[in-house]
């Protein structure tokens, strides 16, 4: 008879398997450690990409400032060319009728503001209306005068405006030079009241063109309660 075989010890098999597992774990730990220390090792299945080449920057100067760059071309400086100035042409002043010769040559005309063609000649003068109208004593008060061109000749056809307040009433009157020839060929006249009334600077007179644009500044004047001062004379003269 052949001898009887005894079954192998099962613990030995498990011990061998356990040893193999621990050896595998140790090998894995060792492999991970090698890859961690040197990622470029040939045993690394996923090596890292190579680092890019560093860019070489210019060296700073000794004072720590940026390098000086010298320009290769200088831009010429351009001076602006001044534009030619234009001088406005003044509008002409029209006088409607041919002036007539004047016996007296008026003098002493003050210079008005530069934008007016006419200025008042002398100061408003209060006289007795009886010098021109003997019948006008104390039952009349008014304003009259003359207008002359730049050569001292009568200027006819110019509108004369009289505005303001007198005795608590509004005054708004319009006349035309050449309509009161008693004072001269370019004379004008306004009737203000049927008796002398005193006022101080509440009335003014002004020359206008045919479009009602001012030809002279506004000239304020006073009136008086005396019968011998019931006519205010105001003359104008062209200055440009």
Coordinates of N, CA and C in Angstrom, one line a residue:
X1 N 0.8 -1.2 0.0 CA 0.0 0.0 0.0 C 0.9 1.3 0.0
X2 N 0.4 2.3 -0.8 CA 1.1 3.6 -0.8 C 0.8 4.4 0.4
X3 N 1.8 5.2 0.8 CA 1.6 6.0 2.0 C 0.5 7.1 1.7
X4 N -0.2 7.5 2.7 CA -1.3 8.5 2.7 C -0.8 9.9 2.8
X5 N -1.2 10.8 1.8 CA -0.7 12.2 1.7 C -1.6 13.1 2.6
X6 N -0.9 13.9 3.4 CA -1.6 14.8 4.3 C -1.8 16.2 3.6
X7 N -3.0 16.7 3.7 CA -3.2 18.1 3.0 C -2.3 19.1 3.6
X8 N -2.0 20.1 2.7 CA -1.1 21.2 3.1 C -1.7 22.1 4.1
X9 N -0.9 22.7 4.8 CA -1.4 23.6 5.9 C -2.0 24.9 5.2
X10 N -3.2 25.2 5.3 CA -3.8 26.4 4.7 C -3.2 27.7 5.2
X11 N -2.7 27.8 6.4 CA -2.1 29.0 7.0 C -0.9 29.5 6.2
X12 N -0.2 28.5 5.7 CA 1.0 28.9 4.9 C 0.7 29.6 3.7
X13 N -0.4 29.2 3.0 CA -0.8 29.9 1.8 C -1.2 31.3 2.1
X14 N -1.9 31.5 3.1 CA -2.4 32.9 3.5 C -1.2 33.8 3.9
X15 N -0.2 33.2 4.5 CA 1.0 33.9 4.9 C 1.8 34.4 3.7
X16 N 1.9 33.5 2.7 CA 2.6 33.9 1.5 C 1.9 35.0 0.8
X17 N 0.6 34.9 0.7 CA -0.2 36.0 0.0 C -0.1 37.3 0.8
X18 N -0.1 37.3 2.1 CA 0.0 38.5 2.9 C 1.3 39.1 2.6
X19 N 2.4 38.3 2.6 CA 3.7 38.8 2.3 C 3.8 39.5 1.0
X20 N 3.2 38.9 0.0 CA 3.2 39.5 -1.4 C 2.5 40.8 -1.4
X21 N 1.4 40.9 -0.7 CA 0.6 42.2 -0.6 C 1.5 43.3 0.0
X22 N 2.1 43.0 1.1 CA 3.0 44.0 1.8 C 4.1 44.4 0.9
X23 N 4.7 43.4 0.2 CA 5.8 43.8 -0.7 C 5.3 44.7 -1.8
X24 N 4.1 44.4 -2.3 CA 3.5 45.3 -3.4 C 3.3 46.7 -2.9
X25 N 2.7 46.8 -1.6 CA 2.5 48.1 -1.0 C 3.8 48.9 -0.8
X26 N 4.8 48.2 -0.4 CA 6.1 48.8 -0.2 C 6.7 49.3 -1.5
X27 N 6.5 48.5 -2.5 CA 7.0 48.9 -3.8 C 6.3 50.2 -4.4
X28 N 5.0 50.2 -4.1 CA 4.2 51.4 -4.6 C 4.7 52.6 -3.8
X29 N 4.8 52.5 -2.5 CA 5.3 53.6 -1.7 C 6.6 54.1 -2.1
X30 N 7.5 53.2 -2.4 CA 8.9 53.6 -2.9 C 8.8 54.3 -4.2
X31 N 8.0 53.8 -5.1 CA 7.8 54.4 -6.5 C 7.3 55.8 -6.4
X32 N 6.3 56.0 -5.5 CA 5.7 57.3 -5.3 C 6.7 58.3 -4.7
X33 N 7.5 57.8 -3.8 CA 8.5 58.6 -3.2 C 9.6 59.1 -4.2
X34 N 10.0 58.1 -5.1 CA 11.0 58.5 -6.1 C 10.4 59.5 -7.0
X35 N 9.2 59.4 -7.5 CA 8.6 60.3 -8.4 C 8.4 61.7 -7.7
X36 N 8.0 61.7 -6.4 CA 7.9 63.0 -5.7 C 9.2 63.7 -5.6
X37 N 10.3 63.0 -5.3 CA 11.6 63.7 -5.2 C 12.1 64.1 -6.6
X38 N 11.9 63.3 -7.6 CA 12.4 63.6 -8.9 C 11.3 63.3 -9.9
X39 N 10.5 64.4 -10.3 CA 9.4 64.1 -11.2 C 9.9 63.7 -12.6
X40 N 11.1 64.0 -12.9 CA 11.6 63.7 -14.3 C 12.2 62.3 -14.4
X41 N 12.1 61.5 -13.3 CA 12.6 60.1 -13.3 C 12.0 59.3 -14.5
X42 N 12.7 58.4 -15.1 CA 12.2 57.6 -16.2 C 11.0 56.7 -15.7
X43 N 10.9 56.4 -14.4 CA 9.8 55.5 -14.0 C 8.5 56.3 -13.9
X44 N 8.5 57.6 -14.0 CA 7.3 58.4 -13.9 C 6.5 58.3 -15.2
X45 N 5.3 57.7 -15.1 CA 4.6 57.5 -16.4 C 4.0 58.8 -16.9
X46 N 3.9 59.9 -16.1 CA 3.4 61.2 -16.5 C 4.4 62.3 -16.1
X47 N 5.5 62.3 -16.9 CA 6.5 63.4 -16.5 C 6.0 64.8 -16.8
X48 N 6.4 65.8 -16.0 CA 5.9 67.2 -16.2 C 6.5 67.8 -17.5
X49 N 5.8 68.8 -18.1 CA 6.3 69.5 -19.3 C 7.5 70.3 -18.9
X50 N 8.4 70.4 -19.9 CA 9.6 71.2 -19.6 C 9.3 72.7 -19.4
X51 N 10.0 73.4 -18.5 CA 9.7 74.8 -18.2 C 10.1 75.7 -19.4
X52 N 9.4 76.8 -19.7 CA 9.8 77.7 -20.8 C 11.0 78.4 -20.5
X53 N 11.7 78.9 -21.6 CA 12.9 79.6 -21.5 C 12.7 81.0 -20.9
X54 N 13.4 81.4 -19.9 CA 13.2 82.7 -19.2 C 13.6 83.8 -20.2
X55 N 12.8 84.9 -20.2 CA 13.1 86.1 -21.0 C 14.1 87.0 -20.3
X56 N 15.1 87.4 -21.1 CA 16.2 88.2 -20.5 C 15.8 89.7 -20.6
X57 N 15.6 90.4 -19.5 CA 15.2 91.8 -19.5 C 16.4 92.6 -19.5
X58 N 16.3 93.9 -20.0 CA 17.5 94.8 -19.9 C 17.9 95.1 -18.5
X59 N 19.2 95.3 -18.4 CA 19.7 95.6 -17.0 C 19.5 97.1 -16.7
X60 N 19.1 97.3 -15.5 CA 18.8 98.7 -15.0 C 20.1 99.4 -14.8
X61 N 20.1 100.8 -14.9 CA 21.3 101.5 -14.7 C 21.7 101.6 -13.2
X62 N 22.8 102.2 -13.0 CA 23.3 102.2 -11.7 C 22.5 102.9 -10.6
X63 N 21.6 103.8 -11.1 CA 20.8 104.6 -10.1 C 19.5 103.9 -9.9
X64 N 19.2 102.7 -10.4 CA 18.0 102.0 -10.2 C 16.9 102.5 -11.1
X65 N 17.1 103.3 -12.1 CA 16.1 103.8 -12.9 C 15.9 102.9 -14.2
X66 N 15.0 103.2 -15.0 CA 14.7 102.5 -16.2 C 15.8 102.8 -17.2
X67 N 16.1 101.9 -18.1 CA 17.1 102.2 -19.2 C 16.6 103.4 -20.0
X68 N 17.6 104.2 -20.4 CA 17.3 105.4 -21.2 C 17.2 105.0 -22.7
X69 N 16.1 105.4 -23.3 CA 15.9 105.1 -24.7 C 16.1 106.4 -25.5
X70 N 17.0 106.5 -26.4 CA 17.2 107.7 -27.1 C 16.3 107.7 -28.4
X71 N 15.6 108.8 -28.6 CA 14.7 108.9 -29.8 C 15.6 108.9 -31.0
X72 N 15.1 108.3 -32.1 CA 15.8 108.2 -33.3 C 15.4 109.3 -34.3
X73 N 14.2 110.0 -34.0 CA 13.8 111.1 -34.9 C 13.1 112.1 -34.0
X74 N 13.3 113.4 -34.3 CA 12.7 114.5 -33.6 C 11.6 115.1 -34.4
X75 N 10.4 115.1 -33.7 CA 9.2 115.7 -34.4 C 9.3 117.2 -34.4
X76 N 9.3 117.8 -35.6 CA 9.4 119.3 -35.6 C 8.2 120.0 -35.0
X77 N 8.4 121.1 -34.3 CA 7.3 121.8 -33.6 C 6.6 122.7 -34.7
X78 N 5.3 122.5 -34.7 CA 4.4 123.2 -35.7 C 3.8 124.4 -35.0
X79 N 4.0 125.6 -35.5 CA 3.4 126.8 -35.0 C 2.1 127.1 -35.7
X80 N 1.0 127.3 -35.0 CA -0.3 127.6 -35.7 C -0.2 128.9 -36.4
X81 N -0.8 128.9 -37.6 CA -0.9 130.1 -38.5 C -2.1 130.9 -38.1
X82 N -1.9 132.2 -37.7 CA -3.1 133.0 -37.3 C -4.0 133.3 -38.5
X83 N -5.3 133.2 -38.3 CA -6.2 133.5 -39.4 C -6.4 135.0 -39.6
X84 N -6.6 135.4 -40.8 CA -6.8 136.9 -41.0 C -8.0 137.4 -40.3
X85 N -8.0 138.5 -39.7 CA -9.1 139.1 -39.0 C -9.9 139.9 -40.0
X86 N -11.2 139.9 -39.9 CA -12.1 140.6 -40.7 C -12.7 141.8 -40.0
X87 N -12.8 142.9 -40.6 CA -13.3 144.2 -40.1 C -14.7 144.4 -40.6
X88 N -15.7 144.4 -39.7 CA -17.1 144.6 -40.2 C -17.3 146.0 -40.8
X89 N -18.0 146.0 -41.9 CA -18.3 147.3 -42.6 C -19.5 148.0 -41.9
X90 N -19.3 149.2 -41.4 CA -20.5 149.9 -40.8 C -21.6 150.2 -41.8
X91 N -22.8 150.1 -41.3 CA -24.0 150.4 -42.1 C -24.1 151.9 -42.3
X92 N -24.4 152.3 -43.6 CA -24.6 153.7 -43.8 C -25.8 154.3 -43.2
X93 N -25.8 155.5 -42.8 CA -27.0 156.2 -42.3 C -27.6 157.1 -43.4
X94 N -28.9 156.8 -43.6 CA -29.6 157.5 -44.7 C -30.4 158.7 -44.2
X95 N -30.4 159.8 -44.9 CA -31.2 161.0 -44.7 C -32.1 161.1 -45.9
X96 N -33.4 161.2 -45.6 CA -34.4 161.1 -46.7 C -34.4 162.2 -47.7
X97 N -34.2 163.4 -47.3 CA -34.3 164.6 -48.2 C -32.9 165.3 -48.3
X98 N -32.8 166.0 -49.4 CA -31.6 166.8 -49.6 C -31.5 167.9 -48.6
X99 N -30.5 168.0 -47.8 CA -30.4 169.1 -46.8 C -30.3 170.5 -47.5
X100 N -30.9 171.4 -46.8 CA -30.9 172.8 -47.3 C -29.8 173.6 -46.5
X101 N -29.2 174.6 -47.1 CA -28.1 175.4 -46.4 C -28.7 176.0 -45.2
X102 N -27.9 176.1 -44.1 CA -28.2 176.7 -42.9 C -27.4 178.0 -42.7
X103 N -28.1 179.0 -42.2 CA -27.5 180.3 -42.0 C -26.5 180.3 -40.9
X104 N -26.8 179.6 -39.8 CA -25.9 179.5 -38.7 C -25.2 178.2 -38.7
X105 N -23.9 178.2 -38.3 CA -23.1 177.0 -38.2 C -23.0 176.6 -36.7
X106 N -23.8 175.5 -36.3 CA -23.8 175.1 -34.9 C -22.4 174.5 -34.5
X107 N -22.1 174.8 -33.3 CA -20.8 174.3 -32.7 C -21.1 173.7 -31.3
X108 N -20.0 173.1 -30.8 CA -20.1 172.5 -29.5 C -20.9 171.3 -29.3
X109 N -20.8 170.3 -30.2 CA -21.6 169.1 -30.1 C -20.8 168.1 -29.3
X110 N -21.3 167.6 -28.2 CA -20.6 166.5 -27.4 C -20.6 165.2 -28.2
X111 N -19.5 164.4 -28.0 CA -19.4 163.1 -28.6 C -20.3 162.1 -28.0
X112 N -21.2 161.5 -28.7 CA -22.1 160.4 -28.1 C -21.4 159.1 -28.2
X113 N -22.0 158.1 -27.6 CA -21.4 156.7 -27.7 C -21.1 156.4 -29.2
X114 N -20.1 155.5 -29.5 CA -19.6 155.3 -30.8 C -20.6 154.7 -31.7
X115 N -21.7 154.0 -31.2 CA -22.6 153.3 -32.1 C -23.8 154.2 -32.5
X116 N -23.8 155.5 -32.1 CA -24.8 156.4 -32.5 C -24.3 157.4 -33.6
X117 N -25.1 157.7 -34.6 CA -24.7 158.6 -35.7 C -24.9 160.1 -35.3
X118 N -25.8 160.4 -34.3 CA -26.1 161.7 -33.9 C -25.9 161.9 -32.4
X119 N -25.5 163.1 -32.1 CA -25.4 163.5 -30.6 C -26.1 164.8 -30.4
X120 N -26.4 165.0 -29.1 CA -27.1 166.3 -28.8 C -26.1 167.4 -28.9
X121 N -26.5 168.6 -29.4 CA -25.7 169.7 -29.6 C -25.9 170.7 -28.4
X122 N -24.8 170.8 -27.6 CA -25.0 171.6 -26.4 C -25.9 171.0 -25.3
X123 N -26.5 171.8 -24.5 CA -27.4 171.4 -23.5 C -28.8 171.9 -23.8
X124 N -29.9 171.2 -23.4 CA -31.2 171.7 -23.5 C -31.4 173.1 -22.9
X125 N -32.0 174.0 -23.7 CA -32.1 175.4 -23.3 C -33.6 175.8 -23.1
X126 N -33.9 176.3 -22.0 CA -35.3 176.7 -21.7 C -35.4 178.2 -22.0
X127 N -36.4 178.5 -22.9 CA -36.6 179.9 -23.3 C -38.1 180.2 -23.3
X128 N -38.5 181.4 -23.7 CA -39.9 181.8 -23.8 C -40.4 181.4 -25.2
X129 N -41.5 180.7 -25.3 CA -42.1 180.4 -26.6 C -42.5 181.6 -27.3
X130 N -42.7 182.8 -26.7 CA -43.1 184.0 -27.3 C -42.0 184.5 -28.3
X131 N -40.8 184.0 -28.2 CA -39.7 184.4 -29.1 C -40.0 183.9 -30.5
X132 N -40.8 182.8 -30.6 CA -41.1 182.3 -31.9 C -42.6 182.4 -32.2
X133 N -43.4 182.3 -31.2 CA -44.9 182.5 -31.3 C -45.3 183.6 -30.3
X134 N -45.5 184.8 -30.7 CA -45.8 185.9 -29.7 C -47.1 185.6 -28.9
X135 N -48.0 184.8 -29.5 CA -49.3 184.5 -28.8 C -49.1 183.5 -27.7
X136 N -48.0 182.8 -27.7 CA -47.8 181.7 -26.7 C -47.1 182.3 -25.5
X137 N -47.9 182.5 -24.5 CA -47.3 183.1 -23.2 C -47.3 182.0 -22.1
X138 N -48.4 182.0 -21.3 CA -48.5 181.0 -20.2 C -49.5 179.9 -20.5
X139 N -50.0 179.9 -21.7 CA -51.1 178.9 -22.1 C -50.5 177.8 -23.0
X140 N -49.2 177.6 -22.9 CA -48.6 176.6 -23.8 C -47.2 176.2 -23.3
X141 N -46.9 174.9 -23.5 CA -45.5 174.4 -23.1 C -45.1 173.4 -24.1
X142 N -43.9 173.4 -24.6 CA -43.5 172.4 -25.6 C -42.0 172.3 -25.7
X143 N -41.6 171.4 -26.7 CA -40.2 171.2 -27.0 C -40.0 171.4 -28.5
X144 N -38.9 171.9 -28.9 CA -38.6 172.1 -30.3 C -37.1 172.1 -30.5
X145 N -36.6 172.0 -31.7 CA -35.2 172.0 -32.0 C -34.9 171.8 -33.5
X146 N -33.6 171.5 -33.8 CA -33.2 171.3 -35.1 C -32.2 170.2 -35.2
X147 N -32.0 169.6 -36.4 CA -31.1 168.5 -36.6 C -30.2 168.8 -37.7
X148 N -28.8 168.6 -37.6 CA -27.9 169.0 -38.6 C -27.1 167.7 -39.0
X149 N -26.6 167.7 -40.2 CA -25.8 166.6 -40.6 C -24.3 166.8 -40.2
X150 N -23.4 166.0 -40.7 CA -22.0 166.0 -40.2 C -21.3 167.3 -40.8
X151 N -21.9 167.9 -41.9 CA -21.3 169.1 -42.4 C -22.0 170.4 -41.9
X152 N -22.9 170.2 -41.0 CA -23.6 171.4 -40.4 C -24.8 171.8 -41.2
X153 N -25.2 171.0 -42.2 CA -26.4 171.4 -43.0 C -27.7 170.7 -42.3
X154 N -28.9 171.3 -42.6 CA -30.1 170.7 -42.1 C -30.3 169.3 -42.5
X155 N -30.7 168.4 -41.6 CA -31.0 167.0 -41.9 C -32.5 166.9 -41.8
X156 N -33.1 166.7 -42.9 CA -34.6 166.6 -43.0 C -35.1 165.2 -43.2
X157 N -36.2 164.9 -42.6 CA -36.9 163.6 -42.7 C -36.4 162.6 -41.7
X158 N -35.9 163.0 -40.6 CA -35.5 162.2 -39.5 C -36.6 162.2 -38.4
X159 N -36.9 161.0 -37.9 CA -38.0 160.8 -36.9 C -37.4 161.2 -35.6
X160 N -38.3 162.0 -34.8 CA -37.9 162.4 -33.5 C -39.0 161.9 -32.5
X161 N -38.5 161.2 -31.5 CA -39.3 160.5 -30.5 C -39.3 161.3 -29.2
X162 N -40.4 161.5 -28.6 CA -40.5 162.2 -27.2 C -41.3 161.3 -26.3
X163 N -40.7 160.8 -25.2 CA -41.4 159.9 -24.3 C -41.1 160.3 -22.9
X164 N -41.9 159.7 -22.0 CA -41.7 159.9 -20.6 C -43.0 160.2 -19.8
X165 N -42.9 160.9 -18.7 CA -44.1 161.3 -17.9 C -44.0 162.7 -17.6
X166 N -45.2 163.4 -17.6 CA -45.3 164.8 -17.2 C -46.7 165.0 -16.5
X167 N -46.6 165.5 -15.3 CA -47.8 165.8 -14.5 C -48.6 164.5 -14.2
X168 N -47.9 163.4 -14.0 CA -48.5 162.1 -13.7 C -49.1 161.4 -14.9
X169 N -48.9 161.9 -16.1 CA -49.4 161.3 -17.3 C -48.3 160.8 -18.2
X170 N -48.6 159.7 -19.0 CA -47.6 159.2 -19.9 C -47.5 160.1 -21.2
X171 N -46.3 160.2 -21.7 CA -46.1 161.0 -22.9 C -45.4 160.1 -24.0
X172 N -46.0 160.1 -25.2 CA -45.4 159.3 -26.3 C -45.8 160.0 -27.6
X173 N -44.9 160.8 -28.0 CA -45.1 161.6 -29.2 C -44.0 161.4 -30.3
X174 N -44.4 161.6 -31.5 CA -43.5 161.4 -32.7 C -43.6 162.6 -33.6
X175 N -42.4 163.1 -34.1 CA -42.4 164.2 -35.0 C -41.4 163.9 -36.1
X176 N -41.2 164.8 -37.0 CA -40.3 164.6 -38.2 C -39.6 165.9 -38.4
X177 N -38.2 165.8 -38.6 CA -37.5 167.1 -38.9 C -37.9 167.7 -40.2
X178 N -38.0 169.0 -40.2 CA -38.5 169.7 -41.4 C -39.9 170.1 -41.4
X179 N -40.6 169.7 -40.3 CA -42.1 170.0 -40.2 C -42.3 171.3 -39.4
X180 N -41.3 171.9 -38.8 CA -41.5 173.2 -38.1 C -40.4 174.1 -38.5
X181 N -40.6 174.7 -39.7 CA -39.6 175.6 -40.4 C -39.4 176.9 -39.6
X182 N -40.3 177.2 -38.6 CA -40.1 178.4 -37.9 C -38.7 178.4 -37.1
X183 N -38.3 177.2 -36.8 CA -37.0 177.0 -36.0 C -35.8 176.8 -37.0
X184 N -36.1 176.6 -38.3 CA -35.1 176.3 -39.3 C -35.6 175.3 -40.3
X185 N -34.9 175.1 -41.4 CA -35.3 174.1 -42.4 C -35.4 172.7 -41.8
X186 N -34.7 172.3 -40.8 CA -34.8 171.0 -40.2 C -35.5 171.0 -38.8
X187 N -36.3 172.0 -38.6 CA -36.9 172.2 -37.3 C -38.0 171.1 -37.0
X188 N -38.2 170.9 -35.8 CA -39.3 170.0 -35.3 C -39.9 170.6 -34.0
X189 N -41.1 170.2 -33.7 CA -41.8 170.8 -32.5 C -42.8 169.8 -31.9
X190 N -42.9 169.8 -30.5 CA -43.9 169.0 -29.8 C -44.6 170.0 -28.9
X191 N -45.9 169.8 -28.8 CA -46.7 170.4 -27.8 C -46.9 169.5 -26.6
X192 N -46.5 169.9 -25.4 CA -46.6 169.1 -24.2 C -47.8 169.4 -23.3
X193 N -48.1 170.6 -23.1 CA -49.3 171.0 -22.2 C -49.8 172.3 -22.6
X194 N -50.9 172.7 -22.0 CA -51.5 174.0 -22.2 C -51.1 175.0 -21.1
X195 N -50.1 174.6 -20.3 CA -49.5 175.5 -19.3 C -48.2 175.0 -18.8
X196 N -47.3 175.8 -18.4 CA -46.0 175.3 -17.9 C -46.1 174.4 -16.7
X197 N -45.4 173.2 -16.8 CA -45.4 172.2 -15.7 C -43.9 171.9 -15.4
X198 N -43.6 171.9 -14.1 CA -42.2 171.5 -13.8 C -42.0 170.0 -13.7
X199 N -40.9 169.6 -14.2 CA -40.5 168.1 -14.1 C -39.0 168.1 -14.1
X200 N -38.5 167.0 -13.7 CA -37.0 166.8 -13.5 C -36.6 165.4 -14.0
X201 N -36.1 165.4 -15.3 CA -35.6 164.2 -15.9 C -36.6 163.1 -16.1
X202 N -37.9 163.4 -16.2 CA -38.9 162.4 -16.5 C -39.2 162.3 -18.0
X203 N -38.7 163.2 -18.8 CA -38.9 163.2 -20.2 C -37.6 163.0 -21.0
X204 N -37.6 162.3 -22.1 CA -36.4 162.2 -22.9 C -36.8 162.3 -24.4
X205 N -35.9 162.7 -25.2 CA -36.0 162.8 -26.6 C -34.9 162.0 -27.3
X206 N -35.2 161.5 -28.5 CA -34.3 160.6 -29.2 C -34.6 160.6 -30.7
X207 N -33.5 160.5 -31.6 CA -33.7 160.4 -33.0 C -33.8 159.0 -33.4
X208 N -34.6 158.7 -34.4 CA -34.8 157.3 -34.9 C -34.7 157.3 -36.4
X209 N -34.3 156.2 -37.0 CA -34.4 156.1 -38.5 C -35.8 155.5 -38.9
X210 N -35.9 155.2 -40.2 CA -37.2 154.8 -40.7 C -37.6 153.4 -40.2
X211 N -36.7 152.7 -39.6 CA -37.0 151.4 -39.1 C -37.1 151.4 -37.5
X212 N -37.2 152.7 -37.0 CA -37.4 152.9 -35.6 C -36.1 152.4 -34.8
X213 N -35.0 152.4 -35.4 CA -33.7 152.1 -34.8 C -33.1 153.4 -34.3
X214 N -32.5 153.4 -33.1 CA -32.0 154.7 -32.6 C -30.8 155.3 -33.4
X215 N -30.9 156.5 -33.7 CA -29.8 157.3 -34.3 C -29.0 158.1 -33.3
X216 N -29.6 158.3 -32.1 CA -28.9 159.1 -31.1 C -29.2 158.5 -29.7
X217 N -28.5 158.8 -28.7 CA -28.8 158.4 -27.4 C -30.1 159.1 -26.9
X218 N -30.7 158.6 -25.8 CA -31.8 159.2 -25.2 C -31.3 160.4 -24.4
X219 N -31.9 161.6 -24.7 CA -31.5 162.8 -24.0 C -32.6 163.3 -23.0
X220 N -32.3 163.1 -21.7 CA -33.3 163.5 -20.7 C -33.2 165.0 -20.5
X221 N -34.3 165.6 -20.1 CA -34.3 167.1 -19.9 C -35.4 167.4 -18.9
X222 N -35.3 168.7 -18.3 CA -36.2 169.2 -17.3 C -37.2 170.2 -18.0
X223 N -38.3 170.3 -17.4 CA -39.3 171.4 -17.7 C -39.5 172.3 -16.5
X224 N -40.1 173.5 -16.7 CA -40.2 174.5 -15.7 C -41.6 175.1 -15.6
X225 N -41.9 175.5 -14.4 CA -43.3 176.1 -14.2 C -43.3 177.6 -14.6
X226 N -42.2 178.2 -14.9 CA -42.1 179.7 -15.2 C -42.6 179.8 -16.7
X227 N -43.4 180.9 -16.9 CA -43.9 181.2 -18.2 C -42.7 181.5 -19.2
X228 N -41.7 182.2 -18.7 CA -40.6 182.5 -19.6 C -39.6 181.3 -19.9
X229 N -40.0 180.1 -19.4 CA -39.2 178.9 -19.7 C -40.1 177.8 -20.2
X230 N -41.2 178.2 -21.0 CA -42.1 177.2 -21.4 C -41.8 176.5 -22.7
X231 N -40.6 176.8 -23.3 CA -40.1 176.2 -24.5 C -38.7 175.6 -24.3
X232 N -38.6 174.3 -24.5 CA -37.3 173.7 -24.3 C -36.7 173.4 -25.7
X233 N -35.5 174.0 -26.0 CA -34.9 173.8 -27.3 C -33.8 172.8 -27.2
X234 N -33.8 171.8 -28.1 CA -32.8 170.7 -28.1 C -32.4 170.5 -29.5
X235 N -31.1 170.7 -29.8 CA -30.6 170.5 -31.2 C -29.7 169.2 -31.2
X236 N -29.7 168.6 -32.4 CA -28.8 167.4 -32.6 C -27.9 167.7 -33.8
X237 N -26.8 167.0 -33.8 CA -25.8 167.1 -34.9 C -25.2 165.7 -35.2
X238 N -25.1 165.4 -36.5 CA -24.4 164.1 -36.9 C -23.0 164.2 -36.6
X239 N -22.4 163.1 -36.0 CA -21.0 163.0 -35.6 C -20.2 162.0 -36.4
X240 N -20.9 161.1 -37.1 CA -20.2 160.1 -37.9 C -21.1 159.6 -39.1

